[in-house]
PDB file of C-alpha atoms in Angstrom:
ATOM      1  CA  UNK C  98    -135.647 181.038 -53.227  1.00  0.00           C
ATOM      2  CA  UNK C  99    -134.720 179.133 -56.826  1.00  0.00           C
ATOM      3  CA  UNK C 100    -136.318 176.335 -57.357  1.00  0.00           C
ATOM      4  CA  UNK C 101    -132.954 173.799 -57.480  1.00  0.00           C
ATOM      5  CA  UNK C 102    -132.737 175.083 -53.622  1.00  0.00           C
ATOM      6  CA  UNK C 103    -132.822 172.627 -50.308  1.00  0.00           C
ATOM      7  CA  UNK C 104    -136.147 173.439 -48.535  1.00  0.00           C
ATOM      8  CA  UNK C 105    -134.951 171.032 -46.141  1.00  0.00           C
ATOM      9  CA  UNK C 106    -131.172 172.237 -45.914  1.00  0.00           C
ATOM     10  CA  UNK C 107    -129.518 175.132 -44.294  1.00  0.00           C
ATOM     11  CA  UNK C 108    -128.877 178.188 -45.255  1.00  0.00           C
ATOM     12  CA  UNK C 109    -125.593 178.050 -47.239  1.00  0.00           C
ATOM     13  CA  UNK C 110    -124.403 181.179 -45.047  1.00  0.00           C
ATOM     14  CA  UNK C 111    -124.893 179.595 -42.001  1.00  0.00           C
ATOM     15  CA  UNK C 112    -122.837 176.317 -42.882  1.00  0.00           C
ATOM     16  CA  UNK C 113    -120.277 179.005 -44.064  1.00  0.00           C
ATOM     17  CA  UNK C 114    -120.242 180.306 -40.598  1.00  0.00           C
ATOM     18  CA  UNK C 115    -119.935 177.072 -38.833  1.00  0.00           C
ATOM     19  CA  UNK C 116    -117.553 175.892 -40.555  1.00  0.00           C
ATOM     20  CA  UNK C 117    -115.361 178.759 -40.232  1.00  0.00           C
ATOM     21  CA  UNK C 118    -115.289 180.199 -43.505  1.00  0.00           C
ATOM     22  CA  UNK C 119    -116.075 183.693 -43.085  1.00  0.00           C
ATOM     23  CA  UNK C 120    -118.864 185.514 -40.226  1.00  0.00           C
ATOM     24  CA  UNK C 121    -122.288 185.380 -41.592  1.00  0.00           C
ATOM     25  CA  UNK C 122    -122.404 188.762 -42.931  1.00  0.00           C
ATOM     26  CA  UNK C 123    -119.203 188.109 -44.903  1.00  0.00           C
ATOM     27  CA  UNK C 124    -119.928 184.976 -45.623  1.00  0.00           C
ATOM     28  CA  UNK C 125    -123.239 186.236 -47.690  1.00  0.00           C
ATOM     29  CA  UNK C 126    -120.639 188.579 -49.422  1.00  0.00           C
ATOM     30  CA  UNK C 127    -119.049 185.899 -50.375  1.00  0.00           C
ATOM     31  CA  UNK C 128    -122.042 184.247 -51.903  1.00  0.00           C
ATOM     32  CA  UNK C 129    -122.977 187.580 -53.765  1.00  0.00           C
ATOM     33  CA  UNK C 130    -120.476 188.456 -55.246  1.00  0.00           C
ATOM     34  CA  UNK C 131    -119.920 184.136 -56.935  1.00  0.00           C
ATOM     35  CA  UNK C 132    -117.256 182.985 -54.928  1.00  0.00           C
ATOM     36  CA  UNK C 133    -119.122 180.194 -53.687  1.00  0.00           C
ATOM     37  CA  UNK C 134    -120.430 177.106 -55.416  1.00  0.00           C
ATOM     38  CA  UNK C 135    -122.703 174.318 -54.418  1.00  0.00           C
ATOM     39  CA  UNK C 136    -122.503 170.969 -56.132  1.00  0.00           C
ATOM     40  CA  UNK C 137    -119.623 172.734 -59.175  1.00  0.00           C
ATOM     41  CA  UNK C 138    -122.916 175.122 -59.492  1.00  0.00           C
ATOM     42  CA  UNK C 139    -121.958 178.823 -58.298  1.00  0.00           C
ATOM     43  CA  UNK C 140    -124.448 180.036 -56.029  1.00  0.00           C
ATOM     44  CA  UNK C 141    -125.374 183.908 -55.947  1.00  0.00           C
ATOM     45  CA  UNK C 142    -128.645 183.444 -53.879  1.00  0.00           C
ATOM     46  CA  UNK C 143    -128.717 184.023 -49.998  1.00  0.00           C
ATOM     47  CA  UNK C 144    -132.168 181.833 -49.883  1.00  0.00           C
ATOM     48  CA  UNK C 145    -130.106 178.660 -50.965  1.00  0.00           C
ATOM     49  CA  UNK C 146    -130.361 175.827 -48.207  1.00  0.00           C
ATOM     50  CA  UNK C 147    -127.972 173.265 -48.326  1.00  0.00           C
ATOM     51  CA  UNK C 148    -127.457 169.783 -46.917  1.00  0.00           C
ATOM     52  CA  UNK C 149    -123.786 169.635 -45.363  1.00  0.00           C
ATOM     53  CA  UNK C 150    -123.818 165.907 -44.934  1.00  0.00           C
ATOM     54  CA  UNK C 151    -123.871 165.976 -49.081  1.00  0.00           C
ATOM     55  CA  UNK C 152    -123.085 169.124 -50.766  1.00  0.00           C
ATOM     56  CA  UNK C 153    -120.178 169.866 -51.780  1.00  0.00           C
ATOM     57  CA  UNK C 154    -119.276 173.541 -51.338  1.00  0.00           C
ATOM     58  CA  UNK C 155    -115.957 175.100 -52.675  1.00  0.00           C
ATOM     59  CA  UNK C 156    -115.372 178.659 -51.771  1.00  0.00           C
ATOM     60  CA  UNK C 157    -112.813 180.517 -54.466  1.00  0.00           C
ATOM     61  CA  UNK C 158    -111.951 177.039 -55.931  1.00  0.00           C
ATOM     62  CA  UNK C 159    -111.014 175.373 -52.959  1.00  0.00           C
ATOM     63  CA  UNK C 160    -113.481 172.753 -51.302  1.00  0.00           C
ATOM     64  CA  UNK C 161    -114.496 173.657 -47.805  1.00  0.00           C
ATOM     65  CA  UNK C 162    -115.169 170.445 -45.629  1.00  0.00           C
ATOM     66  CA  UNK C 163    -118.898 171.106 -43.331  1.00  0.00           C
ATOM     67  CA  UNK C 164    -119.273 167.930 -42.467  1.00  0.00           C
ATOM     68  CA  UNK C 165    -118.843 167.853 -38.643  1.00  0.00           C
ATOM     69  CA  UNK C 166    -118.506 164.195 -38.405  1.00  0.00           C
ATOM     70  CA  UNK C 167    -115.319 164.423 -40.443  1.00  0.00           C
ATOM     71  CA  UNK C 168    -112.051 164.701 -38.793  1.00  0.00           C
ATOM     72  CA  UNK C 169    -108.485 165.507 -39.852  1.00  0.00           C
ATOM     73  CA  UNK C 170    -105.955 165.178 -37.624  1.00  0.00           C
ATOM     74  CA  UNK C 171    -101.693 164.958 -37.907  1.00  0.00           C
ATOM     75  CA  UNK C 172     -99.926 163.073 -35.396  1.00  0.00           C
ATOM     76  CA  UNK C 173     -96.220 163.641 -35.065  1.00  0.00           C
ATOM     77  CA  UNK C 174     -95.436 160.165 -34.786  1.00  0.00           C
ATOM     78  CA  UNK C 175     -92.135 159.574 -33.037  1.00  0.00           C
ATOM     79  CA  UNK C 176     -89.417 156.701 -33.752  1.00  0.00           C
ATOM     80  CA  UNK C 177     -90.342 153.605 -32.415  1.00  0.00           C
ATOM     81  CA  UNK C 178     -94.025 153.702 -33.065  1.00  0.00           C
ATOM     82  CA  UNK C 179     -95.615 151.408 -35.244  1.00  0.00           C
ATOM     83  CA  UNK C 180     -98.141 152.654 -37.758  1.00  0.00           C
ATOM     84  CA  UNK C 181    -100.816 151.011 -36.689  1.00  0.00           C
ATOM     85  CA  UNK C 182    -104.158 151.611 -34.752  1.00  0.00           C
ATOM     86  CA  UNK C 183    -103.258 148.452 -32.603  1.00  0.00           C
ATOM     87  CA  UNK C 184    -101.087 146.212 -31.700  1.00  0.00           C
ATOM     88  CA  UNK C 185    -101.882 142.574 -30.264  1.00  0.00           C
ATOM     89  CA  UNK C 186     -98.524 142.085 -29.285  1.00  0.00           C
ATOM     90  CA  UNK C 187     -98.452 145.396 -26.933  1.00  0.00           C
ATOM     91  CA  UNK C 188     -96.169 147.779 -29.366  1.00  0.00           C
ATOM     92  CA  UNK C 189     -96.808 150.990 -29.091  1.00  0.00           C
ATOM     93  CA  UNK C 190     -98.692 151.953 -32.045  1.00  0.00           C
ATOM     94  CA  UNK C 191    -100.169 155.389 -33.327  1.00  0.00           C
ATOM     95  CA  UNK C 192    -103.811 154.320 -32.149  1.00  0.00           C
ATOM     96  CA  UNK C 193    -102.205 154.815 -28.545  1.00  0.00           C
ATOM     97  CA  UNK C 194    -101.880 158.667 -29.178  1.00  0.00           C
ATOM     98  CA  UNK C 195    -105.817 159.444 -30.011  1.00  0.00           C
ATOM     99  CA  UNK C 196    -106.873 157.653 -26.516  1.00  0.00           C
ATOM    100  CA  UNK C 197    -108.698 160.488 -24.202  1.00  0.00           C
ATOM    101  CA  UNK C 198    -109.806 162.140 -27.059  1.00  0.00           C
ATOM    102  CA  UNK C 199    -110.169 161.125 -30.338  1.00  0.00           C
ATOM    103  CA  UNK C 200    -110.578 156.542 -30.003  1.00  0.00           C
ATOM    104  CA  UNK C 201    -114.271 157.128 -30.414  1.00  0.00           C
ATOM    105  CA  UNK C 202    -114.278 158.164 -33.515  1.00  0.00           C
ATOM    106  CA  UNK C 203    -115.733 156.084 -35.995  1.00  0.00           C
ATOM    107  CA  UNK C 204    -113.469 155.283 -38.839  1.00  0.00           C
ATOM    108  CA  UNK C 205    -110.299 157.293 -37.995  1.00  0.00           C
ATOM    109  CA  UNK C 206    -107.145 155.574 -39.609  1.00  0.00           C
ATOM    110  CA  UNK C 207    -103.367 156.532 -40.524  1.00  0.00           C
ATOM    111  CA  UNK C 208    -103.237 157.519 -44.110  1.00  0.00           C
ATOM    112  CA  UNK C 209     -99.983 155.628 -45.236  1.00  0.00           C
ATOM    113  CA  UNK C 210     -97.569 154.659 -42.974  1.00  0.00           C
ATOM    114  CA  UNK C 211     -93.892 155.689 -41.148  1.00  0.00           C
ATOM    115  CA  UNK C 212     -92.151 152.743 -40.641  1.00  0.00           C
ATOM    116  CA  UNK C 213     -90.953 151.866 -36.780  1.00  0.00           C
ATOM    117  CA  UNK C 214     -88.283 154.375 -37.032  1.00  0.00           C
ATOM    118  CA  UNK C 215     -88.890 157.433 -39.386  1.00  0.00           C
ATOM    119  CA  UNK C 216     -90.720 159.997 -37.370  1.00  0.00           C
ATOM    120  CA  UNK C 217     -92.934 162.857 -38.310  1.00  0.00           C
ATOM    121  CA  UNK C 218     -96.017 163.849 -39.902  1.00  0.00           C
ATOM    122  CA  UNK C 219     -98.789 161.261 -40.319  1.00  0.00           C
ATOM    123  CA  UNK C 220    -101.907 162.379 -41.013  1.00  0.00           C
ATOM    124  CA  UNK C 221    -105.067 160.444 -39.411  1.00  0.00           C
ATOM    125  CA  UNK C 222    -108.555 160.588 -40.791  1.00  0.00           C
ATOM    126  CA  UNK C 223    -112.324 159.062 -41.480  1.00  0.00           C
ATOM    127  CA  UNK C 224    -112.864 160.717 -44.447  1.00  0.00           C
ATOM    128  CA  UNK C 225    -111.870 157.865 -46.430  1.00  0.00           C
ATOM    129  CA  UNK C 226    -112.429 159.833 -50.261  1.00  0.00           C
ATOM    130  CA  UNK C 227    -109.218 162.040 -49.399  1.00  0.00           C
ATOM    131  CA  UNK C 228    -107.066 159.703 -47.536  1.00  0.00           C
ATOM    132  CA  UNK C 229    -107.634 157.036 -50.680  1.00  0.00           C
ATOM    133  CA  UNK C 230    -106.796 159.426 -52.716  1.00  0.00           C
ATOM    134  CA  UNK C 231    -103.849 160.750 -51.146  1.00  0.00           C
ATOM    135  CA  UNK C 232    -101.944 157.469 -51.373  1.00  0.00           C
ATOM    136  CA  UNK C 233    -102.620 157.144 -55.401  1.00  0.00           C
ATOM    137  CA  UNK C 234     -99.968 157.333 -57.215  1.00  0.00           C
ATOM    138  CA  UNK C 235    -101.909 158.788 -60.321  1.00  0.00           C
ATOM    139  CA  UNK C 236    -101.920 162.268 -57.993  1.00  0.00           C
ATOM    140  CA  UNK C 237     -98.183 162.209 -56.831  1.00  0.00           C
ATOM    141  CA  UNK C 238     -98.867 164.042 -53.566  1.00  0.00           C
ATOM    142  CA  UNK C 239     -95.574 165.623 -52.451  1.00  0.00           C
ATOM    143  CA  UNK C 240     -93.891 164.032 -49.058  1.00  0.00           C
ATOM    144  CA  UNK C 241     -90.994 166.232 -47.472  1.00  0.00           C
ATOM    145  CA  UNK C 242     -88.672 164.698 -45.437  1.00  0.00           C
ATOM    146  CA  UNK C 243     -85.584 165.558 -43.464  1.00  0.00           C
ATOM    147  CA  UNK C 244     -82.898 162.764 -43.161  1.00  0.00           C
ATOM    148  CA  UNK C 245     -79.492 162.633 -41.802  1.00  0.00           C
ATOM    149  CA  UNK C 246     -76.773 160.233 -43.835  1.00  0.00           C
ATOM    150  CA  UNK C 247     -73.981 158.569 -43.617  1.00  0.00           C
ATOM    151  CA  UNK C 248     -70.837 160.246 -45.038  1.00  0.00           C
ATOM    152  CA  UNK C 249     -70.821 163.957 -47.026  1.00  0.00           C
ATOM    153  CA  UNK C 250     -73.179 164.051 -49.852  1.00  0.00           C
ATOM    154  CA  UNK C 251     -71.256 164.933 -53.304  1.00  0.00           C
ATOM    155  CA  UNK C 252     -72.145 167.973 -55.220  1.00  0.00           C
ATOM    156  CA  UNK C 253     -73.872 166.434 -58.169  1.00  0.00           C
ATOM    157  CA  UNK C 254     -76.255 163.661 -55.996  1.00  0.00           C
ATOM    158  CA  UNK C 255     -79.438 166.183 -56.427  1.00  0.00           C
ATOM    159  CA  UNK C 256     -79.383 166.583 -60.296  1.00  0.00           C
ATOM    160  CA  UNK C 257     -78.858 162.427 -60.327  1.00  0.00           C
ATOM    161  CA  UNK C 258     -81.883 161.736 -58.204  1.00  0.00           C
ATOM    162  CA  UNK C 259     -83.869 164.090 -59.750  1.00  0.00           C
ATOM    163  CA  UNK C 260     -82.501 162.724 -63.314  1.00  0.00           C
ATOM    164  CA  UNK C 261     -83.823 159.445 -61.848  1.00  0.00           C
ATOM    165  CA  UNK C 262     -81.883 156.560 -59.614  1.00  0.00           C
ATOM    166  CA  UNK C 263     -82.576 152.776 -60.904  1.00  0.00           C
ATOM    167  CA  UNK C 264     -83.531 151.020 -58.032  1.00  0.00           C
ATOM    168  CA  UNK C 265     -84.471 146.820 -58.102  1.00  0.00           C
ATOM    169  CA  UNK C 266     -88.040 147.674 -58.322  1.00  0.00           C
ATOM    170  CA  UNK C 267     -87.614 150.613 -60.652  1.00  0.00           C
ATOM    171  CA  UNK C 268     -86.501 154.134 -61.603  1.00  0.00           C
ATOM    172  CA  UNK C 269     -86.920 156.564 -58.608  1.00  0.00           C
ATOM    173  CA  UNK C 270     -86.668 160.078 -59.118  1.00  0.00           C
ATOM    174  CA  UNK C 271     -86.950 162.843 -56.664  1.00  0.00           C
ATOM    175  CA  UNK C 272     -88.624 166.270 -57.160  1.00  0.00           C
ATOM    176  CA  UNK C 273     -86.508 168.205 -55.143  1.00  0.00           C
ATOM    177  CA  UNK C 274     -83.447 167.715 -53.029  1.00  0.00           C
ATOM    178  CA  UNK C 275     -80.552 170.120 -50.913  1.00  0.00           C
ATOM    179  CA  UNK C 276     -77.997 169.533 -48.644  1.00  0.00           C
ATOM    180  CA  UNK C 277     -78.904 171.393 -45.247  1.00  0.00           C
ATOM    181  CA  UNK C 278     -75.307 170.700 -43.308  1.00  0.00           C
ATOM    182  CA  UNK C 279     -72.599 168.638 -43.063  1.00  0.00           C
ATOM    183  CA  UNK C 280     -71.570 167.451 -39.385  1.00  0.00           C
ATOM    184  CA  UNK C 281     -68.521 165.256 -39.084  1.00  0.00           C
ATOM    185  CA  UNK C 282     -69.217 162.322 -41.231  1.00  0.00           C
ATOM    186  CA  UNK C 283     -72.654 162.633 -42.076  1.00  0.00           C
ATOM    187  CA  UNK C 284     -75.173 164.984 -44.157  1.00  0.00           C
ATOM    188  CA  UNK C 285     -78.181 166.679 -43.491  1.00  0.00           C
ATOM    189  CA  UNK C 286     -80.814 167.099 -46.317  1.00  0.00           C
ATOM    190  CA  UNK C 287     -84.267 167.942 -47.201  1.00  0.00           C
ATOM    191  CA  UNK C 288     -85.489 165.352 -50.038  1.00  0.00           C
ATOM    192  CA  UNK C 289     -89.195 166.066 -51.747  1.00  0.00           C
ATOM    193  CA  UNK C 290     -90.140 162.841 -53.154  1.00  0.00           C
ATOM    194  CA  UNK C 291     -93.761 162.096 -54.663  1.00  0.00           C
ATOM    195  CA  UNK C 292     -93.246 158.287 -54.531  1.00  0.00           C
ATOM    196  CA  UNK C 293     -95.403 155.646 -52.063  1.00  0.00           C
ATOM    197  CA  UNK C 294     -93.182 152.698 -52.672  1.00  0.00           C
ATOM    198  CA  UNK C 295     -92.252 151.013 -49.364  1.00  0.00           C
ATOM    199  CA  UNK C 296     -89.250 152.544 -47.540  1.00  0.00           C
ATOM    200  CA  UNK C 297     -87.993 154.287 -50.361  1.00  0.00           C
ATOM    201  CA  UNK C 298     -85.542 157.414 -49.058  1.00  0.00           C
ATOM    202  CA  UNK C 299     -84.093 154.531 -46.517  1.00  0.00           C
ATOM    203  CA  UNK C 300     -83.622 152.284 -49.834  1.00  0.00           C
ATOM    204  CA  UNK C 301     -82.842 155.153 -52.191  1.00  0.00           C
ATOM    205  CA  UNK C 302     -79.970 156.804 -49.935  1.00  0.00           C
ATOM    206  CA  UNK C 303     -78.559 153.540 -49.332  1.00  0.00           C
ATOM    207  CA  UNK C 304     -78.131 152.832 -52.881  1.00  0.00           C
ATOM    208  CA  UNK C 305     -76.268 156.227 -53.655  1.00  0.00           C
ATOM    209  CA  UNK C 306     -74.034 155.500 -50.550  1.00  0.00           C
ATOM    210  CA  UNK C 307     -75.044 157.393 -47.988  1.00  0.00           C
ATOM    211  CA  UNK C 308     -77.541 155.087 -45.689  1.00  0.00           C
ATOM    212  CA  UNK C 309     -80.128 156.887 -43.458  1.00  0.00           C
ATOM    213  CA  UNK C 310     -79.443 157.389 -39.714  1.00  0.00           C
ATOM    214  CA  UNK C 311     -82.400 159.661 -38.864  1.00  0.00           C
ATOM    215  CA  UNK C 312     -85.479 160.180 -40.752  1.00  0.00           C
ATOM    216  CA  UNK C 313     -88.590 162.533 -40.268  1.00  0.00           C
ATOM    217  CA  UNK C 314     -91.295 163.503 -42.888  1.00  0.00           C
ATOM    218  CA  UNK C 315     -92.054 166.781 -42.270  1.00  0.00           C
ATOM    219  CA  UNK C 316     -94.773 167.784 -45.128  1.00  0.00           C
ATOM    220  CA  UNK C 317     -97.213 165.855 -46.653  1.00  0.00           C
ATOM    221  CA  UNK C 318     -98.649 168.248 -49.485  1.00  0.00           C
ATOM    222  CA  UNK C 319     -98.869 171.573 -47.724  1.00  0.00           C
ATOM    223  CA  UNK C 320     -99.447 170.666 -44.723  1.00  0.00           C
ATOM    224  CA  UNK C 321     -96.461 171.723 -42.376  1.00  0.00           C
ATOM    225  CA  UNK C 322     -95.354 169.668 -39.169  1.00  0.00           C
ATOM    226  CA  UNK C 323     -93.257 172.985 -38.327  1.00  0.00           C
ATOM    227  CA  UNK C 324     -92.589 173.287 -34.419  1.00  0.00           C
ATOM    228  CA  UNK C 325     -95.471 170.235 -33.481  1.00  0.00           C
ATOM    229  CA  UNK C 326     -93.858 168.606 -30.575  1.00  0.00           C
ATOM    230  CA  UNK C 327     -93.251 164.738 -30.734  1.00  0.00           C
ATOM    231  CA  UNK C 328     -96.255 162.708 -30.088  1.00  0.00           C
ATOM    232  CA  UNK C 329     -98.542 165.335 -29.860  1.00  0.00           C
ATOM    233  CA  UNK C 330    -101.702 165.358 -32.123  1.00  0.00           C
ATOM    234  CA  UNK C 331    -103.200 168.344 -33.470  1.00  0.00           C
ATOM    235  CA  UNK C 332    -106.374 169.198 -35.731  1.00  0.00           C
ATOM    236  CA  UNK C 333    -105.622 170.223 -39.402  1.00  0.00           C
ATOM    237  CA  UNK C 334    -107.261 173.919 -39.901  1.00  0.00           C
ATOM    238  CA  UNK C 335    -109.356 174.894 -42.823  1.00  0.00           C
ATOM    239  CA  UNK C 336    -107.118 175.944 -45.191  1.00  0.00           C
ATOM    240  CA  UNK C 337    -104.425 173.104 -44.569  1.00  0.00           C
ATOM    241  CA  UNK C 338    -107.787 170.772 -45.453  1.00  0.00           C
ATOM    242  CA  UNK C 339    -108.254 172.749 -48.177  1.00  0.00           C
ATOM    243  CA  UNK C 340    -105.334 172.345 -49.497  1.00  0.00           C
ATOM    244  CA  UNK C 341    -105.221 168.312 -49.728  1.00  0.00           C
ATOM    245  CA  UNK C 342    -108.528 168.660 -51.140  1.00  0.00           C
ATOM    246  CA  UNK C 343    -106.984 170.271 -53.998  1.00  0.00           C
ATOM    247  CA  UNK C 344    -104.069 168.216 -54.059  1.00  0.00           C
ATOM    248  CA  UNK C 345    -106.346 165.388 -55.511  1.00  0.00           C
ATOM    249  CA  UNK C 346    -108.775 167.073 -56.952  1.00  0.00           C
ATOM    250  CA  UNK C 347    -111.463 166.741 -54.901  1.00  0.00           C
TER     251      UNK C 347
END
């Protein structure tokens, strides 16, 4: 055991195993091969002990969250639900969906907001560092939306939006834009944007002459909504949590 080991901590391979990274034996192999770092330093000795509450552990460059008190959830927010943990007027809110299982989790909040009429992926966590960074504009975390808009979108609109479209509070650039389908008098599109301004997708599409009829957030970074049913809550898996850490340099 090296001098910088934590004598009162837990063996690193056990921490990795409990975090779901690998079996104890496979975790030992990861350590010996130099694929694990603790607090920024590669660890190769199997006797290393760590403090799960304070140590920052990476495997193959991706952070592994080993604190058992931290929770990462995705709610598929239905239309008509407010992005608040409680509502003094009795309106439906995202906090309602934690009842019966997650409501006693200390410090859990929604990360960002979806307006009342927007559906889809809403991250909820008590990891304050991650939540703050995900919403900070400097990290430019990508958000993917499905939208059904009025009218038939012209062929060149995507190029125009990627180049930059001026709104009253400044220029907006989308990262990706594609038409998914055209129906009678309306168009279904997918739009990826790192902007976080309020109602930005609705305002942007209205300014182009194609107001939004339906809006669903389908992804935050690499975390996908997929086939998750409306109103359901699920825990993120280890890979999804790691992808969010990578996105904000944690």
